Amino acid sequence: MTIREELERREKTYLSPFAVCSADTKGRAYPIAPDDLRTEFQRDRDRILHCKSFRRLKFKTQVFISPEGDHFRTRLTHTLEVAQVARTLARSLNLNEDLTEAIALGHDLGHTPFGHCGERMLDKLAADGFAHNAQSLRMVEVLEGGEGLNLTWEVRDGILHHSGKVQPATLEGKCVARADRIAYINHDIDDALRAGVLKEFELPGEILRILGETHGQRIDTLIRDIVRESEGKNDICMSEVVQNAFDELRNFMFEKVYFDGWRKKEEEKCEYVISMLFHYFMEHPGEMPLEYVQIAYRDGTERAVTDFLACMTDRYALRTFQQLFAPSAFPVI
Ligand code: MG
């Protein structure tokens, strides 16, 4: 028996009847020979961790645009926090932790530069619209080159449905969708306090009494509540009291931080950058890197320009904008 076969046997013995065992995966678009050490979901996690778009998350905005401070979250640290919360949920509920981790690490790979403001702008500009979850799937299926990352069906389903109206098909995917919200609401509070956008006393007291006074307490309350409410069920649930408090906290964050006036000015600049780049490359598709020129031939110019922009990091977008639209000094020889 290989190590992988032993791991598969353990999964069958210990995991919840509602978990996905790696031996039961619906498989990959392009079948590959099994590995003797790792299960299929462990391989997917590794494929994601080693891909180029994963490394780019380091320079993509979470909420604070191109943060100068060393302690603000980026898309990469957000992704790691989501993975941590999701794995705790999965392990506590005897679900497949490897599948959960793979989905969590891949869920935001398609995020645009400048966070959700970049996403909204691309959605406006592209005739077919744009959503980061669908783009994350396109990233792992197409944009990583060749046959893409050729991930299993369950990981791709979890990535596509981590946000949006359709729920993920697996409980592991549902854990990631919950973990995503838990992570971002809480770390965005922490970052907003750090930035001085929010003051501690402004946080709604009634909600804090239910969820906890500190960042750690709040995450702990939310995780424990989900574990308690979901044990033995074929679903991932939250109690009504905690769900309501969490929804109110989310509304508070939208009002106070995500859509507040102070961000508007900077966001308008980001929208301008995205829009200028979009129109420029629509007119000059040949100036994009070769891989996007090839996409333009295959899937049309607009698709290629959208992909190119979505793949950019904040700093790459700003640098490109500067090169194209800002005058540079005459070189002195
Ligand atoms: Mg996310």
Coordinates of C-alpha atoms and ligand atoms in Angstrom, one line a residue:
M1 CA 0.0 0.0 0.0
T2 CA 1.4 3.4 -0.9
I3 CA 1.3 6.4 1.5
R4 CA -1.4 8.0 -0.6
E5 CA -3.5 4.8 -0.4
E6 CA -3.0 4.8 3.3
L7 CA -4.1 8.4 3.6
E8 CA -7.2 7.6 1.5
R9 CA -8.0 4.7 3.8
R10 CA -7.8 7.0 6.8
E11 CA -10.1 9.5 5.2
K12 CA -12.7 6.8 4.7
T13 CA -12.4 5.7 8.3
Y14 CA -12.3 9.1 10.1
L15 CA -14.1 11.7 8.0
S16 CA -17.7 12.7 8.4
P17 CA -20.2 11.0 6.0
F18 CA -20.8 14.5 4.6
A19 CA -17.1 15.1 3.8
V20 CA -15.6 14.5 0.3
C21 CA -13.0 11.7 0.4
S22 CA -10.2 12.4 -2.0
A23 CA -10.5 8.9 -3.6
D24 CA -14.1 9.9 -4.5
T25 CA -13.2 13.1 -6.4
K26 CA -15.0 13.7 -9.7
G27 CA -11.5 14.1 -11.1
R28 CA -9.7 16.5 -13.5
A29 CA -10.4 17.7 -17.0
Y30 CA -7.1 16.0 -18.1
P31 CA -6.6 12.8 -16.2
I32 CA -3.2 12.2 -14.6
A33 CA -1.6 9.2 -12.9
P34 CA -2.0 9.1 -9.1
D35 CA 0.8 10.2 -6.9
D36 CA 2.3 7.7 -4.4
L37 CA 2.6 10.3 -1.6
R38 CA -0.2 12.8 -1.9
T39 CA -3.9 12.6 -2.3
E40 CA -5.6 14.4 -5.2
F41 CA -6.6 17.4 -3.0
Q42 CA -3.1 17.7 -1.5
R43 CA -1.8 17.9 -5.1
D44 CA -4.2 20.7 -5.9
R45 CA -3.2 22.7 -2.9
D46 CA 0.5 22.4 -4.0
R47 CA -0.4 23.3 -7.6
I48 CA -2.1 26.5 -6.4
L49 CA 0.7 27.4 -3.9
H50 CA 3.4 27.1 -6.6
C51 CA 1.5 29.1 -9.3
K52 CA 2.4 32.6 -10.5
S53 CA -1.0 34.1 -9.7
F54 CA -0.6 33.0 -6.1
R55 CA 2.6 35.0 -5.7
R56 CA 1.0 38.1 -7.3
L57 CA -1.6 38.2 -4.4
K58 CA 1.2 39.8 -2.3
F59 CA 0.9 43.0 -4.3
K60 CA -2.9 43.2 -4.6
T61 CA -5.1 45.4 -2.5
Q62 CA -7.3 43.9 0.2
V63 CA -9.1 47.1 1.4
F64 CA -6.3 49.7 1.7
I65 CA -4.9 50.5 -1.7
S66 CA -1.2 49.7 -2.2
P67 CA -0.6 49.9 1.5
E68 CA 2.6 51.5 2.5
G69 CA 2.4 50.3 6.1
D70 CA 4.0 46.9 6.8
H71 CA 1.1 45.7 8.9
F72 CA -1.9 46.1 6.6
R73 CA -3.4 43.0 5.0
T74 CA -2.9 42.3 1.3
R75 CA -4.8 39.8 -0.8
L76 CA -2.1 37.2 0.1
T77 CA -2.3 37.6 3.9
H78 CA -6.2 37.7 3.5
T79 CA -6.0 34.4 1.7
L80 CA -3.8 32.8 4.4
E81 CA -6.2 34.0 7.1
V82 CA -9.1 32.5 5.2
A83 CA -7.2 29.2 4.9
Q84 CA -6.6 29.2 8.6
V85 CA -10.2 29.8 9.6
A86 CA -11.5 27.4 7.0
R87 CA -9.2 24.6 8.1
T88 CA -10.2 25.0 11.7
L89 CA -13.8 24.7 10.7
A90 CA -13.1 21.7 8.5
R91 CA -11.0 19.9 11.0
S92 CA -13.5 20.5 13.8
L93 CA -16.3 19.1 11.6
N94 CA -14.3 16.1 10.3
L95 CA -14.4 17.4 6.8
N96 CA -11.6 17.1 4.3
E97 CA -9.0 19.7 5.4
D98 CA -6.9 19.3 2.3
L99 CA -9.8 20.1 0.0
T100 CA -10.7 23.0 2.2
E101 CA -7.2 24.4 2.1
A102 CA -6.9 24.1 -1.7
I103 CA -10.1 26.0 -2.2
A104 CA -9.1 28.7 0.3
L105 CA -5.7 29.2 -1.2
G106 CA -7.2 29.5 -4.7
H107 CA -10.4 31.5 -4.0
D108 CA -9.1 35.0 -4.8
L109 CA -6.5 34.3 -7.5
G110 CA -8.7 36.2 -10.0
H111 CA -8.9 39.3 -8.0
T112 CA -8.2 42.6 -9.7
P113 CA -5.7 45.3 -8.7
F114 CA -7.2 47.9 -6.3
G115 CA -9.6 45.4 -4.7
H116 CA -13.3 45.6 -5.2
C117 CA -13.1 49.0 -6.8
G118 CA -11.0 47.5 -9.6
E119 CA -13.5 44.7 -9.9
R120 CA -16.5 47.1 -10.2
M121 CA -14.7 49.1 -12.9
L122 CA -13.8 46.0 -15.0
D123 CA -17.4 44.9 -14.6
K124 CA -18.6 48.2 -16.1
L125 CA -16.0 48.2 -18.9
A126 CA -16.3 44.6 -20.1
A127 CA -19.4 43.9 -22.2
D128 CA -19.7 40.4 -20.7
G129 CA -19.2 41.8 -17.2
F130 CA -16.6 40.8 -14.6
A131 CA -16.7 39.0 -11.3
H132 CA -13.6 38.0 -9.3
N133 CA -14.8 34.5 -8.4
A134 CA -15.4 33.6 -12.1
Q135 CA -12.0 35.1 -12.9
S136 CA -10.4 32.9 -10.2
L137 CA -11.7 29.9 -12.0
R138 CA -10.5 31.2 -15.4
M139 CA -7.1 31.8 -13.8
V140 CA -6.7 28.2 -12.7
E141 CA -8.3 26.7 -15.9
V142 CA -6.9 28.9 -18.6
L143 CA -4.5 31.7 -17.6
E144 CA -1.9 29.7 -15.8
G145 CA -1.0 28.4 -19.3
G146 CA -1.1 25.1 -21.1
E147 CA -3.8 22.9 -19.5
G148 CA -4.1 25.4 -16.7
L149 CA -3.6 24.0 -13.2
N150 CA -5.9 21.0 -14.1
L151 CA -7.5 21.0 -10.6
T152 CA -10.1 18.5 -9.4
W153 CA -13.8 19.3 -9.9
E154 CA -14.4 19.9 -6.2
V155 CA -11.7 22.5 -5.9
R156 CA -12.9 24.4 -9.0
D157 CA -16.4 24.3 -7.8
G158 CA -15.4 25.8 -4.4
I159 CA -13.3 28.5 -6.0
L160 CA -16.1 29.5 -8.4
H161 CA -18.9 29.5 -5.8
H162 CA -17.0 31.1 -2.8
S163 CA -19.0 34.2 -3.5
G164 CA -22.1 34.9 -5.6
K165 CA -25.6 33.4 -5.5
V166 CA -24.9 29.8 -6.1
Q167 CA -23.6 27.8 -3.0
P168 CA -20.6 25.5 -3.3
A169 CA -21.5 21.8 -3.9
T170 CA -19.3 20.6 -1.0
L171 CA -19.3 21.4 2.8
E172 CA -15.6 22.1 2.4
G173 CA -16.5 24.8 -0.2
K174 CA -19.1 26.2 2.2
C175 CA -16.5 26.4 5.0
V176 CA -14.3 28.5 2.8
A177 CA -17.2 30.8 1.8
R178 CA -17.9 31.3 5.6
A179 CA -14.3 31.7 6.4
D180 CA -13.8 34.3 3.7
R181 CA -16.5 36.6 5.4
I182 CA -15.2 35.9 8.9
A183 CA -11.7 36.7 7.9
Y184 CA -12.3 39.9 5.9
I185 CA -14.9 41.5 8.2
N186 CA -12.6 41.0 11.2
H187 CA -9.2 41.9 9.6
D188 CA -10.7 44.9 7.8
I189 CA -11.8 46.2 11.3
D190 CA -8.3 45.7 12.5
D191 CA -6.8 47.5 9.5
A192 CA -9.4 50.3 9.7
L193 CA -8.4 50.9 13.3
R194 CA -4.8 50.8 12.3
A195 CA -5.4 53.4 9.6
G196 CA -7.3 55.6 12.0
V197 CA -10.4 55.4 9.7
L198 CA -12.3 53.8 12.6
K199 CA -12.0 54.5 16.3
E200 CA -12.4 51.7 18.8
F201 CA -15.4 53.5 20.5
E202 CA -17.3 53.7 17.2
L203 CA -17.7 49.9 17.0
P204 CA -21.3 49.0 17.9
G205 CA -21.3 47.9 21.5
E206 CA -24.3 45.6 21.3
I207 CA -22.6 43.5 18.5
L208 CA -19.3 43.4 20.4
R209 CA -21.1 42.0 23.5
I210 CA -22.3 39.1 21.4
L211 CA -19.3 38.5 19.2
G212 CA -16.4 39.6 21.5
E213 CA -14.4 42.7 22.3
T214 CA -11.2 41.8 20.5
H215 CA -10.3 40.5 17.0
G216 CA -9.3 37.1 18.4
Q217 CA -12.5 36.7 20.5
R218 CA -14.7 37.6 17.6
I219 CA -13.1 35.0 15.3
D220 CA -13.3 32.5 18.0
T221 CA -17.0 33.2 18.7
L222 CA -17.9 32.8 15.0
I223 CA -15.9 29.6 14.5
R224 CA -17.3 28.0 17.6
D225 CA -20.8 29.0 16.7
I226 CA -20.5 27.4 13.2
V227 CA -19.0 24.2 14.6
R228 CA -21.8 23.9 17.3
E229 CA -24.6 24.6 14.8
S230 CA -23.2 22.4 12.0
E231 CA -22.1 19.2 13.8
G232 CA -23.8 16.2 12.4
K233 CA -25.5 18.2 9.7
N234 CA -25.1 18.2 5.9
D235 CA -24.8 22.0 5.9
I236 CA -22.7 24.8 7.4
C237 CA -24.8 26.9 9.7
M238 CA -24.7 29.7 12.2
S239 CA -27.1 30.4 15.1
E240 CA -29.6 33.2 14.5
V241 CA -28.2 35.4 17.3
V242 CA -24.6 35.2 16.0
Q243 CA -25.7 35.4 12.3
N244 CA -27.7 38.6 13.0
A245 CA -24.9 40.2 15.0
F246 CA -22.4 39.3 12.2
D247 CA -24.7 40.7 9.5
E248 CA -25.0 43.9 11.5
L249 CA -21.3 44.2 11.8
R250 CA -21.0 43.6 8.1
N251 CA -23.5 46.4 7.4
F252 CA -21.6 48.7 9.8
M253 CA -18.4 48.0 7.9
F254 CA -20.0 48.7 4.5
E255 CA -21.3 52.0 5.8
K256 CA -18.3 53.1 7.7
V257 CA -15.4 51.7 5.9
Y258 CA -16.1 50.2 2.4
F259 CA -18.3 52.9 1.0
D260 CA -17.3 55.8 3.1
G261 CA -16.5 59.2 1.6
W262 CA -12.8 59.1 2.5
R263 CA -12.2 56.2 0.2
K264 CA -14.2 57.6 -2.6
K265 CA -11.5 60.0 -3.8
E266 CA -8.8 57.4 -4.0
E267 CA -11.1 54.9 -5.6
E268 CA -12.1 57.4 -8.3
K269 CA -8.4 57.6 -9.1
C270 CA -8.1 53.8 -9.3
E271 CA -11.1 53.6 -11.5
Y272 CA -9.5 56.2 -13.8
V273 CA -6.3 54.1 -14.0
I274 CA -8.2 50.9 -14.8
S275 CA -10.4 52.7 -17.4
M276 CA -7.4 54.4 -19.2
L277 CA -5.5 51.1 -19.3
F278 CA -8.5 49.2 -20.6
H279 CA -9.2 51.7 -23.4
Y280 CA -5.5 51.9 -24.3
F281 CA -5.0 48.2 -24.7
M282 CA -8.3 47.8 -26.5
E283 CA -6.8 50.1 -29.1
H284 CA -3.2 48.6 -28.9
P285 CA -3.7 44.9 -28.1
G286 CA -0.3 44.1 -29.7
E287 CA 1.4 46.0 -26.9
M288 CA 0.3 43.5 -24.3
P289 CA 2.6 40.6 -23.3
L290 CA 2.6 37.7 -25.8
E291 CA 0.4 35.4 -23.7
Y292 CA -2.4 38.0 -23.8
V293 CA -1.9 38.7 -27.5
Q294 CA -2.5 35.0 -28.1
I295 CA -5.7 35.1 -26.0
A296 CA -6.8 38.1 -28.1
Y297 CA -6.5 35.9 -31.2
R298 CA -8.3 33.0 -29.6
D299 CA -11.0 34.7 -27.4
G300 CA -11.2 38.2 -28.7
T301 CA -9.5 41.5 -27.7
E302 CA -11.9 42.4 -24.9
R303 CA -11.5 39.1 -23.2
A304 CA -7.7 39.4 -23.4
V305 CA -7.6 43.0 -22.2
T306 CA -9.8 42.1 -19.2
D307 CA -7.6 39.1 -18.4
F308 CA -4.4 41.3 -18.6
L309 CA -5.9 43.9 -16.3
A310 CA -7.3 41.4 -13.8
C311 CA -3.9 39.8 -13.6
M312 CA -2.1 43.0 -12.8
T313 CA -0.9 43.8 -9.3
D314 CA -1.6 47.3 -7.9
R315 CA 2.0 48.4 -8.5
Y316 CA 2.2 46.9 -12.0
A317 CA -1.0 48.8 -13.0
L318 CA 0.3 52.0 -11.6
R319 CA 3.7 51.5 -13.3
T320 CA 2.1 50.8 -16.6
F321 CA -0.2 53.8 -16.3
Q322 CA 2.8 56.0 -15.5
Q323 CA 4.8 54.6 -18.5
L324 CA 1.9 55.2 -20.9
F325 CA 0.4 58.5 -19.7
A326 CA 3.0 60.4 -17.6
P327 CA 5.8 62.2 -19.3
S328 CA 9.3 61.1 -18.4
A329 CA 12.4 63.3 -18.1
F330 CA 14.7 63.5 -21.1
P331 CA 17.7 61.3 -20.3
V332 CA 20.9 63.3 -19.7
I333 CA 23.9 61.5 -21.2
Ligands
MG1 MG -11.6 36.5 -0.2

